[in-house]
Amino acid sequence: MTTSKRQWLRVLVVLVLLTATVPWGAGRLMSGMIGLLPGWVWYALILNVVFATGTCLLYEKWWKDESVEKDCVDVDDSLRREPDQ
Amino acid sequence: MNSRLLPAAIQAGNGIWLFFVIYCAFLLGIGWLGRRARTAEGSLSDFYLSARSMSLWVLLPTLYATQYSGNTLVGFAAKAYRDGFTLLVCVTFMMGVVAMYLLYAPRLFALSRRHDFITTADYVHWRFGNRWLTTLVSISGIVAMANFIISNLKAIGVMTEAATAGQTPAWVGICFFAVIILIYETMGGLRSVAWTDVIQGLVLFAGCIVIFIAVILQAGGVGSMIQQIREAAPQFWDPPSLPQQIEWFSTLLIISVGIALYPHAVQRIYAARSSQALKKAFQVMVYLPLFTTLLMLSVGWIGRTRFPFLDASASESITMDLLAAIAVEVPAIQWVVFLFLAAVFSAIMSTIDSALLSISSMITQDLYRPVRPDLPEKNLTTFGKYSSFAVMAAAVLFSIFINKSIYKIIEIKLELLAQIAPAVLMGLYWRNLRAAPILWGLVIGLAVSLFFVLGSMFLPDGLIPRKPLGIHAGLLGLIINLVLVLLIQILGRNRGATNRSGLSTEE
């Protein structure tokens, strides 16, 4: 497994774990402290905020012009082919 | 939406047509400004991609206005009224769409700059070099977008009739707004469409916030509102069952994939001035469901406390019913009803104009240009404008005269678009991926999706399920599509049929 694939896998595992545990715990906490809504609704609400923030941070981390440009040169080179007949 | 509960101030039609005329004159003015701002007369890139010069301040509202349709204001609230808190999944899938963009937008944007792509199929053709595949991707996009236009034209007709208390028939509204959209779209192409989206996006966003605040204040605050919901609909507190949770994931996946591959969304990715503008637009976009979808869901939940016994059909007008009731109690905020109408019309029009421009680009660039490769771009752009007229005319006729049983077919949109995902996503990351697996995956994926969707519509009840195994037909099609791509690619490689580019056997 290449370093990049290992990195992807690690990020994925961390994301799944964070998504499953943090909003669930926070949801239970909110439900206990504030009440108003059932725990699973708090969980869904917090999950959405975590999901949005996680996605926003991933955009910052993964969308770097230099690396995307380099990827595209690689993809370009590897896919260069004769025109369609 | 019906007109039975529109407040008297609105029902009398006092000012509503004046509002329409001023609003549309404004849009036409913006369309004209878009025409004056042309940089390269007659070029496809200028007309369909605004010369690839969209800044963050145009990109963000146009992406927003395009992603949210009239359904956000009307349909989401109605579903929330019926299904309760389980509809929170709508917020997640609207965010999921933005997460999906992260998987392909950075690479596709960079490649589009190198190869001057105009449409999604342009990229697919560059990547796989197979004319059959390119055409099928394009036709899938055209059919899905045509369905969008017809359903939104239908909605604008119903809204016009409701807003004028039945004084204006639906077909007049359809024709009027279709002509307005056609004029400003053909004047300035994507530049005009995007600039009008800025206005429409702002109205939509402001509409959601103001409607939510008005409804919350009238309910006596958040705490009081939740208490009232609990009393009116205690079943909302029940957690979703396992089949509901499966449906959640199915909805999340099919909508995230399908909406992220809207052809007009891909066009906006190509049209961005820089990758930084695009990245920032998406980073803001990911939070907008909290200020749009979630607020409209709340309106549906609160509606349950005011009108607890509406059936499925009556609940479709829950937002308007609620606002009308509040306007009667507090006449000073009747303008909120106007704002709601403005937001709905804005959302619908921004969806139609984007879909129309997208169809025009696909017909011109993917279907007509390969037949007439020597035609100058100016002539192709003119052809594109004529195709817009033809498509709009056909869509108007369909939306006015379509048979009710055939009307169901126009619900098929995301099922088609989701099948394109392997071509776009896997093509960007899997260098040796050939055209044949993608083509076969797409054909079978489309066939499976359409079999279940059309079968459930037209065969006797229960013979073919709309959601096989509890998941959406489009998702099942996508899973089969992916499995086929993997199998055919791996089997083909084992037979040693591929070279490095993997394309020689396809040509």
Coordinates of C-alpha atoms in Angstrom, one line a residue:
Chain A
M1 CA 0.0 0.0 0.0
T2 CA 1.4 3.4 -1.0
T3 CA 1.9 6.2 1.5
S4 CA -0.9 8.2 -0.1
K5 CA -3.3 5.3 0.1
R6 CA -2.4 4.7 3.7
Q7 CA -2.9 8.4 4.5
W8 CA -6.4 8.2 2.8
L9 CA -7.3 5.1 4.8
R10 CA -6.1 6.7 8.1
V11 CA -8.1 9.9 7.4
L12 CA -11.2 7.8 6.5
V13 CA -11.0 5.7 9.7
V14 CA -10.5 8.8 11.9
L15 CA -13.5 10.5 10.2
V16 CA -15.7 7.5 10.7
L17 CA -14.7 7.2 14.3
L18 CA -15.2 10.9 15.0
T19 CA -18.5 10.9 13.2
A20 CA -19.8 8.0 15.1
T21 CA -18.6 8.9 18.6
V22 CA -18.3 12.7 19.0
P23 CA -21.8 13.7 17.9
W24 CA -23.3 10.7 19.7
G25 CA -21.7 11.7 23.0
A26 CA -22.5 15.4 22.5
G27 CA -26.1 14.5 21.6
R28 CA -26.5 12.5 24.8
L29 CA -25.0 15.4 26.7
M30 CA -27.2 18.0 25.1
S31 CA -30.3 15.8 25.6
G32 CA -29.4 15.4 29.3
M33 CA -28.5 19.0 30.0
I34 CA -30.9 21.0 27.8
G35 CA -33.5 18.4 27.0
L36 CA -36.1 19.8 24.6
L37 CA -35.3 17.4 21.8
P38 CA -34.7 13.6 21.9
G39 CA -31.0 12.4 22.0
W40 CA -31.1 11.1 18.4
V41 CA -32.2 14.5 17.1
W42 CA -29.4 16.3 18.9
Y43 CA -27.1 13.6 17.5
A44 CA -28.4 14.4 13.9
L45 CA -28.0 18.1 14.4
I46 CA -24.5 17.9 15.8
L47 CA -23.5 15.4 13.2
N48 CA -24.5 17.9 10.5
V49 CA -22.4 20.6 12.0
V50 CA -19.4 18.2 12.4
F51 CA -19.9 17.0 8.9
A52 CA -19.9 20.6 7.5
T53 CA -16.9 21.6 9.5
G54 CA -15.0 18.4 8.6
T55 CA -15.8 18.9 4.9
C56 CA -14.7 22.6 5.1
L57 CA -11.4 21.6 6.7
L58 CA -10.8 18.8 4.2
Y59 CA -11.2 21.3 1.4
E60 CA -8.5 23.4 3.1
K61 CA -6.2 20.4 3.5
W62 CA -6.6 18.6 0.2
W63 CA -7.3 21.3 -2.3
K64 CA -3.9 22.8 -2.8
D65 CA -3.2 24.2 -6.2
E66 CA 0.3 22.8 -6.4
S67 CA -0.7 19.2 -5.6
V68 CA -3.8 19.3 -7.9
E69 CA -1.7 20.8 -10.7
K70 CA 0.9 18.0 -10.3
D71 CA -1.8 15.4 -10.2
C72 CA -3.3 16.8 -13.4
V73 CA 0.1 16.7 -15.2
D74 CA 0.4 13.1 -14.1
V75 CA -3.1 12.2 -15.2
D76 CA -2.6 14.1 -18.4
D77 CA 0.7 12.3 -19.2
S78 CA -0.7 8.9 -18.4
L79 CA -3.8 9.4 -20.5
R80 CA -2.3 11.1 -23.5
R81 CA -3.5 9.1 -26.5
E82 CA -4.3 9.2 -30.2
P83 CA -7.5 11.1 -31.1
D84 CA -10.8 9.3 -31.4
Q85 CA -11.2 7.5 -34.8
Chain B
M1 CA -49.8 24.6 -3.7
N2 CA -53.3 25.8 -3.9
S3 CA -54.9 29.2 -3.3
R4 CA -57.4 28.4 -0.7
L5 CA -55.4 30.0 2.2
L6 CA -53.6 32.8 0.5
P7 CA -54.2 35.9 2.6
A8 CA -56.7 38.4 1.2
A9 CA -54.1 41.0 0.5
I10 CA -52.3 38.6 -1.8
Q11 CA -55.4 36.8 -3.2
A12 CA -56.9 40.0 -4.5
G13 CA -53.9 40.0 -6.8
N14 CA -53.2 43.6 -5.7
G15 CA -49.7 44.3 -6.8
I16 CA -48.7 40.7 -7.6
W17 CA -48.5 41.2 -11.3
L18 CA -46.8 44.6 -10.7
F19 CA -44.3 42.7 -8.6
F20 CA -43.8 40.1 -11.4
V21 CA -43.3 42.8 -14.0
I22 CA -40.8 44.8 -11.9
Y23 CA -38.9 41.7 -11.0
C24 CA -38.7 40.4 -14.5
A25 CA -37.7 43.8 -15.9
F26 CA -34.9 43.7 -13.4
L27 CA -33.8 40.3 -14.6
L28 CA -34.0 41.4 -18.2
G29 CA -31.8 44.4 -17.3
I30 CA -29.2 42.1 -15.8
G31 CA -29.4 39.9 -18.9
W32 CA -28.7 42.9 -21.1
L33 CA -25.7 43.9 -18.9
G34 CA -24.5 40.3 -19.3
R35 CA -24.7 40.7 -23.1
R36 CA -22.7 44.0 -22.9
A37 CA -20.0 42.3 -20.8
R38 CA -19.1 39.8 -23.5
T39 CA -15.4 39.4 -24.0
A40 CA -15.1 37.1 -27.0
E41 CA -18.0 37.6 -29.4
G42 CA -19.6 34.3 -30.3
S43 CA -17.2 32.0 -28.6
L44 CA -18.7 28.9 -26.9
S45 CA -16.5 29.5 -23.8
D46 CA -17.7 33.1 -23.4
F47 CA -21.4 32.1 -23.9
Y48 CA -21.6 28.9 -21.9
L49 CA -18.8 29.5 -19.3
S50 CA -18.8 33.3 -18.9
A51 CA -15.2 33.2 -20.4
R52 CA -14.1 31.2 -17.4
S53 CA -14.0 34.3 -15.3
M54 CA -16.5 33.9 -12.5
S55 CA -15.3 35.4 -9.2
L56 CA -16.2 34.1 -5.8
W57 CA -19.0 36.7 -5.4
V58 CA -20.8 35.4 -8.5
L59 CA -19.8 31.7 -8.1
L60 CA -21.2 31.3 -4.6
P61 CA -24.7 32.7 -5.2
T62 CA -25.0 31.0 -8.6
L63 CA -24.0 27.6 -7.2
Y64 CA -26.4 28.2 -4.3
A65 CA -29.3 29.3 -6.4
T66 CA -28.7 26.3 -8.7
Q67 CA -28.5 23.7 -6.0
Y68 CA -31.7 24.8 -4.3
S69 CA -35.0 24.8 -6.2
G70 CA -38.6 25.7 -5.4
N71 CA -38.7 22.3 -3.8
T72 CA -36.6 23.6 -0.9
L73 CA -39.3 26.1 0.1
V74 CA -42.3 24.1 -0.7
G75 CA -41.5 20.4 -0.8
F76 CA -39.0 20.1 2.1
A77 CA -41.4 21.8 4.5
A78 CA -44.3 19.6 3.4
K79 CA -42.2 16.4 3.9
A80 CA -41.1 17.6 7.3
Y81 CA -44.7 18.2 8.2
R82 CA -45.5 14.6 7.4
D83 CA -42.4 12.7 8.5
G84 CA -41.1 14.8 11.4
F85 CA -37.5 15.0 12.5
T86 CA -36.4 12.1 10.3
L87 CA -36.2 14.7 7.5
L88 CA -33.0 16.0 9.1
V89 CA -31.3 13.7 6.6
C90 CA -32.2 16.5 4.0
V91 CA -29.6 18.7 5.7
T92 CA -27.0 16.0 5.6
F93 CA -27.5 15.2 1.9
M94 CA -27.3 18.8 0.9
M95 CA -23.9 18.9 2.7
G96 CA -23.0 15.6 1.1
V97 CA -23.3 17.2 -2.3
V98 CA -20.5 19.6 -1.4
A99 CA -18.5 16.8 0.0
M100 CA -18.9 15.0 -3.3
Y101 CA -17.5 18.0 -5.2
L102 CA -14.3 17.7 -3.2
L103 CA -13.7 14.2 -4.8
Y104 CA -13.7 15.5 -8.3
A105 CA -13.8 19.3 -8.6
P106 CA -10.1 20.1 -7.9
R107 CA -8.8 17.7 -10.7
L108 CA -11.6 18.4 -13.1
F109 CA -11.2 22.2 -12.8
A110 CA -7.4 21.9 -13.5
L111 CA -8.0 19.6 -16.4
S112 CA -10.7 21.8 -17.8
R113 CA -8.2 24.7 -18.0
R114 CA -5.8 22.6 -19.9
H115 CA -8.3 21.1 -22.4
D116 CA -11.0 23.8 -22.6
F117 CA -13.9 21.5 -21.6
I118 CA -17.4 23.0 -22.0
T119 CA -19.6 20.1 -20.8
T120 CA -19.2 17.0 -18.6
A121 CA -19.3 14.8 -21.7
D122 CA -16.3 16.9 -23.1
Y123 CA -14.2 15.6 -20.2
V124 CA -15.6 12.0 -20.7
H125 CA -14.6 12.1 -24.4
W126 CA -11.2 13.4 -23.6
R127 CA -10.7 10.8 -21.0
F128 CA -12.1 7.7 -22.7
G129 CA -12.2 8.6 -26.4
N130 CA -15.3 6.6 -27.0
R131 CA -18.1 8.4 -29.0
W132 CA -20.8 6.0 -27.8
L133 CA -19.9 6.7 -24.1
T134 CA -19.7 10.4 -24.7
T135 CA -23.1 10.5 -26.4
L136 CA -24.8 8.4 -23.7
V137 CA -23.4 10.6 -20.9
S138 CA -24.7 13.6 -22.8
I139 CA -28.1 12.2 -23.5
S140 CA -28.5 11.2 -19.8
G141 CA -27.7 14.7 -18.8
I142 CA -30.1 16.2 -21.4
V143 CA -33.0 14.0 -20.4
A144 CA -32.4 14.7 -16.7
M145 CA -32.2 18.5 -17.3
A146 CA -35.3 18.4 -19.5
N147 CA -37.2 16.8 -16.7
F148 CA -36.0 19.5 -14.4
I149 CA -37.3 22.2 -16.7
I150 CA -40.7 20.6 -17.2
S151 CA -41.3 20.0 -13.5
N152 CA -40.2 23.5 -12.6
L153 CA -42.3 25.1 -15.4
K154 CA -45.3 23.2 -14.1
A155 CA -44.5 24.5 -10.6
I156 CA -44.2 28.1 -11.8
G157 CA -47.6 27.8 -13.5
V158 CA -49.2 26.4 -10.3
M159 CA -47.6 29.2 -8.2
T160 CA -48.8 31.9 -10.6
E161 CA -52.3 30.6 -10.4
A162 CA -52.1 30.4 -6.6
A163 CA -50.5 33.9 -6.2
T164 CA -53.3 35.5 -8.3
A165 CA -56.1 33.6 -6.6
G166 CA -56.9 31.7 -9.8
Q167 CA -57.3 34.9 -11.9
T168 CA -54.3 34.0 -14.0
P169 CA -54.4 30.5 -15.5
A170 CA -51.3 28.4 -15.1
W171 CA -50.4 28.3 -18.8
V172 CA -50.1 32.1 -18.8
G173 CA -47.6 32.0 -16.0
I174 CA -45.7 29.2 -17.7
C175 CA -45.5 31.1 -21.0
F176 CA -44.7 34.5 -19.4
F177 CA -41.8 33.3 -17.3
A178 CA -40.5 31.0 -20.1
V179 CA -40.2 34.0 -22.4
I180 CA -38.5 36.1 -19.8
I181 CA -36.0 33.3 -19.0
L182 CA -35.3 32.7 -22.7
I183 CA -34.7 36.4 -23.4
Y184 CA -32.1 37.0 -20.6
E185 CA -30.5 33.6 -21.2
T186 CA -29.9 34.0 -24.9
M187 CA -28.7 37.6 -24.4
G188 CA -25.8 36.9 -22.2
G189 CA -25.5 33.1 -21.7
L190 CA -24.0 31.9 -18.4
R191 CA -22.9 35.5 -17.5
S192 CA -26.5 36.7 -17.5
V193 CA -27.8 33.5 -15.9
A194 CA -25.2 33.7 -13.1
W195 CA -25.8 37.4 -12.5
T196 CA -29.5 36.9 -12.2
D197 CA -28.7 34.0 -9.9
V198 CA -27.0 36.5 -7.6
I199 CA -30.3 38.3 -7.1
Q200 CA -32.3 35.1 -7.0
G201 CA -29.9 33.5 -4.5
L202 CA -30.1 36.5 -2.2
V203 CA -33.9 36.5 -2.3
L204 CA -34.0 32.8 -1.6
F205 CA -31.5 33.0 1.3
A206 CA -33.3 36.1 2.8
G207 CA -36.6 34.4 2.3
C208 CA -35.7 31.3 4.3
I209 CA -34.2 33.4 7.2
V210 CA -37.1 35.8 7.4
I211 CA -39.8 33.2 7.1
F212 CA -38.1 31.1 9.9
I213 CA -37.8 34.2 12.2
A214 CA -41.4 35.2 11.6
V215 CA -42.7 31.7 12.3
I216 CA -40.5 31.3 15.4
L217 CA -41.6 34.6 16.9
Q218 CA -45.2 33.8 16.3
A219 CA -44.7 30.4 18.0
G220 CA -43.3 32.2 21.1
G221 CA -39.6 31.2 20.7
V222 CA -37.7 28.0 20.2
G223 CA -38.5 26.4 23.5
S224 CA -42.2 27.1 23.2
M225 CA -42.2 25.9 19.6
I226 CA -40.6 22.5 20.5
Q227 CA -43.1 22.1 23.3
Q228 CA -46.0 22.7 20.9
I229 CA -44.6 20.2 18.4
R230 CA -44.3 17.6 21.1
E231 CA -47.9 18.0 22.1
A232 CA -49.1 18.1 18.5
A233 CA -47.0 15.3 17.1
P234 CA -45.4 13.1 19.9
Q235 CA -44.5 10.5 17.2
F236 CA -41.8 12.9 15.9
W237 CA -39.8 11.9 19.1
D238 CA -39.6 8.2 18.0
P239 CA -36.2 7.3 16.6
P240 CA -36.1 6.1 13.0
S241 CA -36.6 2.4 12.5
L242 CA -34.0 0.2 10.7
P243 CA -35.8 0.4 7.3
Q244 CA -36.0 4.2 7.7
Q245 CA -32.3 4.3 8.6
I246 CA -31.5 2.2 5.4
E247 CA -33.6 4.7 3.4
W248 CA -31.7 7.5 5.0
F249 CA -28.4 6.2 3.7
S250 CA -29.9 5.4 0.4
T251 CA -31.3 8.9 0.1
L252 CA -28.0 10.4 1.3
L253 CA -26.0 8.6 -1.3
I254 CA -28.2 8.9 -4.4
I255 CA -28.9 12.6 -3.8
S256 CA -25.3 13.5 -2.9
V257 CA -24.0 11.8 -6.1
G258 CA -26.8 12.9 -8.4
I259 CA -26.9 16.6 -7.5
A260 CA -23.1 16.8 -7.4
L261 CA -23.1 15.7 -11.1
Y262 CA -25.7 18.2 -12.3
P263 CA -24.4 19.3 -15.7
H264 CA -25.0 22.9 -14.8
A265 CA -23.0 22.5 -11.6
V266 CA -20.1 21.0 -13.6
Q267 CA -20.3 24.0 -15.9
R268 CA -19.9 26.4 -13.0
I269 CA -16.8 24.4 -11.9
Y270 CA -15.3 25.0 -15.4
A271 CA -16.4 28.7 -15.3
A272 CA -14.6 29.6 -12.0
R273 CA -11.9 32.3 -12.4
S274 CA -9.5 30.4 -10.1
S275 CA -9.4 27.2 -8.1
Q276 CA -9.2 29.4 -4.9
A277 CA -12.5 31.1 -5.8
L278 CA -14.1 27.6 -6.4
K279 CA -12.6 26.2 -3.1
K280 CA -13.9 29.2 -1.0
A281 CA -17.3 29.0 -2.7
F282 CA -17.6 25.3 -1.7
Q283 CA -16.3 26.0 1.8
V284 CA -19.2 28.4 2.4
M285 CA -21.7 26.3 0.5
V286 CA -21.3 23.4 2.9
Y287 CA -22.8 25.4 5.8
L288 CA -25.7 26.8 3.8
P289 CA -28.1 23.8 4.4
L290 CA -28.1 24.9 8.0
F291 CA -29.5 28.3 7.0
T292 CA -31.8 27.1 4.2
T293 CA -32.9 23.4 4.4
L294 CA -33.0 23.2 8.2
L295 CA -35.0 26.4 8.5
M296 CA -37.6 25.2 6.0
L297 CA -37.8 21.9 7.7
S298 CA -38.5 23.7 11.0
V299 CA -41.3 25.6 9.2
G300 CA -42.9 22.2 8.3
W301 CA -42.6 21.0 11.9
I302 CA -44.2 24.1 13.3
G303 CA -46.9 23.8 10.7
R304 CA -47.9 20.6 12.4
T305 CA -48.9 22.5 15.5
R306 CA -51.2 24.9 13.6
F307 CA -52.7 22.5 11.1
P308 CA -52.4 19.1 12.7
F309 CA -54.7 17.0 10.3
L310 CA -53.7 17.9 6.8
D311 CA -53.5 15.0 4.3
A312 CA -50.5 14.5 2.0
S313 CA -51.9 16.7 -0.8
A314 CA -53.0 19.5 1.5
S315 CA -49.7 19.5 3.4
E316 CA -47.9 20.5 0.2
S317 CA -49.0 24.1 0.9
I318 CA -48.0 24.1 4.5
T319 CA -45.5 27.0 4.3
M320 CA -48.0 29.2 2.6
D321 CA -50.8 28.1 5.0
L322 CA -48.7 29.0 8.0
L323 CA -47.6 32.4 6.6
A324 CA -51.1 33.2 5.7
A325 CA -52.4 32.4 9.2
I326 CA -49.6 34.6 10.7
A327 CA -50.4 37.4 8.3
V328 CA -54.0 37.4 9.3
E329 CA -53.0 37.6 13.0
V330 CA -50.2 40.2 12.4
P331 CA -51.1 42.2 9.3
A332 CA -47.9 44.2 9.6
I333 CA -45.9 41.2 8.4
Q334 CA -47.9 40.4 5.3
W335 CA -44.8 41.4 3.3
V336 CA -43.3 38.1 4.4
V337 CA -45.8 36.3 2.2
F338 CA -44.6 38.4 -0.7
L339 CA -41.0 37.5 0.2
F340 CA -42.0 33.9 0.2
L341 CA -43.5 34.1 -3.2
A342 CA -40.5 36.0 -4.5
A343 CA -38.2 33.4 -3.0
V344 CA -40.1 30.5 -4.6
F345 CA -40.2 32.2 -8.0
S346 CA -36.5 33.0 -7.7
A347 CA -35.6 29.5 -6.8
I348 CA -37.7 28.0 -9.7
M349 CA -36.4 30.5 -12.3
S350 CA -32.8 30.0 -11.3
T351 CA -33.2 26.2 -11.8
I352 CA -34.9 26.5 -15.2
D353 CA -32.4 29.0 -16.7
S354 CA -29.4 26.9 -15.6
A355 CA -30.8 23.7 -16.8
L356 CA -31.8 25.3 -20.1
L357 CA -28.3 26.7 -20.7
S358 CA -26.8 23.4 -19.8
I359 CA -29.0 21.5 -22.3
S360 CA -28.2 24.0 -25.0
S361 CA -24.5 23.5 -24.4
M362 CA -24.8 19.7 -24.5
I363 CA -26.8 19.7 -27.7
T364 CA -24.4 22.1 -29.3
Q365 CA -21.0 20.8 -28.0
D366 CA -21.6 17.1 -27.6
L367 CA -24.1 16.2 -30.3
Y368 CA -24.0 18.9 -33.0
R369 CA -20.3 19.9 -33.1
P370 CA -19.0 16.3 -33.8
V371 CA -21.3 16.3 -36.9
R372 CA -20.1 19.7 -38.0
P373 CA -16.5 19.9 -36.7
D374 CA -15.5 22.7 -39.2
L375 CA -18.3 25.1 -38.2
P376 CA -16.9 28.4 -36.6
E377 CA -17.7 28.9 -32.9
K378 CA -19.9 31.9 -33.7
N379 CA -22.2 29.7 -35.7
L380 CA -22.2 27.0 -33.1
T381 CA -23.2 29.6 -30.4
T382 CA -26.0 30.8 -32.7
F383 CA -27.1 27.2 -33.1
G384 CA -27.0 26.9 -29.3
K385 CA -29.4 29.8 -28.9
Y386 CA -31.8 28.3 -31.4
S387 CA -31.6 25.0 -29.6
S388 CA -32.6 26.9 -26.4
F389 CA -35.7 28.2 -28.1
A390 CA -36.6 24.8 -29.4
V391 CA -36.1 23.1 -26.0
M392 CA -38.0 25.7 -24.1
A393 CA -40.9 25.6 -26.6
A394 CA -41.1 21.8 -26.2
A395 CA -40.9 22.0 -22.4
V396 CA -43.6 24.6 -22.3
L397 CA -45.9 22.4 -24.4
F398 CA -45.1 19.4 -22.3
S399 CA -45.7 21.2 -19.0
I400 CA -49.1 22.5 -20.2
F401 CA -50.5 19.5 -22.1
I402 CA -48.7 16.5 -20.6
N403 CA -50.8 13.5 -19.7
K404 CA -50.9 12.9 -15.9
S405 CA -49.6 9.3 -16.2
I406 CA -46.7 10.4 -18.4
Y407 CA -46.0 13.3 -16.1
K408 CA -44.6 10.7 -13.6
I409 CA -41.7 10.1 -16.0
I410 CA -40.3 13.5 -15.4
E411 CA -39.5 12.5 -11.8
I412 CA -36.6 10.6 -13.2
K413 CA -33.6 12.8 -12.8
L414 CA -31.0 11.7 -10.2
E415 CA -31.3 8.1 -11.2
L416 CA -29.8 9.0 -14.6
L417 CA -27.2 11.5 -13.3
A418 CA -25.9 9.1 -10.6
Q419 CA -24.9 6.6 -13.3
I420 CA -22.4 9.0 -14.7
A421 CA -20.4 9.0 -11.5
P422 CA -18.0 6.2 -12.3
A423 CA -17.1 7.8 -15.6
V424 CA -16.3 11.1 -13.9
L425 CA -14.8 10.0 -10.6
M426 CA -13.1 6.8 -11.4
G427 CA -11.8 8.3 -14.7
L428 CA -10.0 11.0 -12.7
Y429 CA -8.2 8.6 -10.3
W430 CA -7.8 5.2 -12.1
R431 CA -5.3 5.8 -14.9
N432 CA -5.7 2.4 -16.7
L433 CA -9.4 2.4 -16.6
R434 CA -10.8 1.7 -20.1
A435 CA -13.9 2.9 -21.9
A436 CA -15.6 -0.5 -22.3
P437 CA -16.1 -1.1 -18.5
I438 CA -17.5 2.4 -18.0
L439 CA -19.8 2.1 -21.1
W440 CA -21.2 -1.3 -20.0
G441 CA -21.6 -0.2 -16.4
L442 CA -23.4 2.9 -17.5
V443 CA -25.7 1.0 -19.9
I444 CA -26.6 -1.7 -17.4
G445 CA -26.9 0.9 -14.5
L446 CA -29.3 3.0 -16.5
A447 CA -31.3 -0.1 -17.5
V448 CA -31.6 -1.4 -13.9
S449 CA -32.6 2.1 -12.6
L450 CA -35.2 2.6 -15.3
F451 CA -36.6 -0.9 -15.0
F452 CA -37.5 -0.4 -11.4
V453 CA -38.6 3.2 -11.6
L454 CA -40.8 2.8 -14.8
G455 CA -41.9 -0.7 -13.7
S456 CA -43.2 0.6 -10.4
M457 CA -45.0 3.4 -12.2
F458 CA -46.7 1.6 -15.0
L459 CA -47.1 -2.1 -13.9
P460 CA -49.8 -3.2 -11.5
D461 CA -49.3 -2.3 -7.8
G462 CA -46.5 -4.1 -6.0
L463 CA -45.3 -6.1 -9.0
I464 CA -42.1 -4.1 -9.3
P465 CA -41.0 -2.2 -6.2
R466 CA -39.9 1.4 -6.5
K467 CA -37.2 0.8 -3.9
P468 CA -35.8 -2.7 -4.3
L469 CA -34.2 -4.0 -1.1
G470 CA -35.3 -0.8 0.6
I471 CA -32.9 1.4 -1.4
H472 CA -33.5 3.7 -4.3
A473 CA -33.5 2.2 -7.8
G474 CA -30.9 4.7 -8.9
L475 CA -28.6 3.5 -6.1
L476 CA -29.1 -0.1 -6.9
G477 CA -28.3 0.8 -10.6
L478 CA -25.1 2.6 -9.4
I479 CA -23.9 -0.3 -7.3
I480 CA -24.4 -2.7 -10.3
N481 CA -22.7 -0.2 -12.5
L482 CA -19.7 0.0 -10.2
V483 CA -19.4 -3.8 -9.8
L484 CA -19.5 -4.2 -13.6
V485 CA -16.9 -1.6 -14.1
L486 CA -14.6 -3.4 -11.7
L487 CA -15.3 -6.8 -13.1
I488 CA -14.9 -5.9 -16.8
Q489 CA -11.8 -3.8 -16.1
I490 CA -10.1 -6.6 -14.1
L491 CA -11.1 -9.4 -16.4
G492 CA -10.0 -7.4 -19.4
R493 CA -6.6 -6.6 -17.8
N494 CA -6.1 -10.3 -17.0
R495 CA -6.6 -11.2 -20.6
G496 CA -3.8 -8.7 -21.4
A497 CA -6.0 -6.7 -23.6
T498 CA -5.0 -3.4 -22.3
N499 CA -2.0 -1.3 -23.1
R500 CA -0.8 1.6 -20.8
S501 CA -3.5 4.0 -21.9
G502 CA -6.0 1.2 -22.0
L503 CA -7.7 2.7 -25.0
S504 CA -6.5 0.9 -28.1
T505 CA -9.1 -1.8 -27.9
E506 CA -11.9 0.8 -27.7
E507 CA -11.2 2.8 -30.8

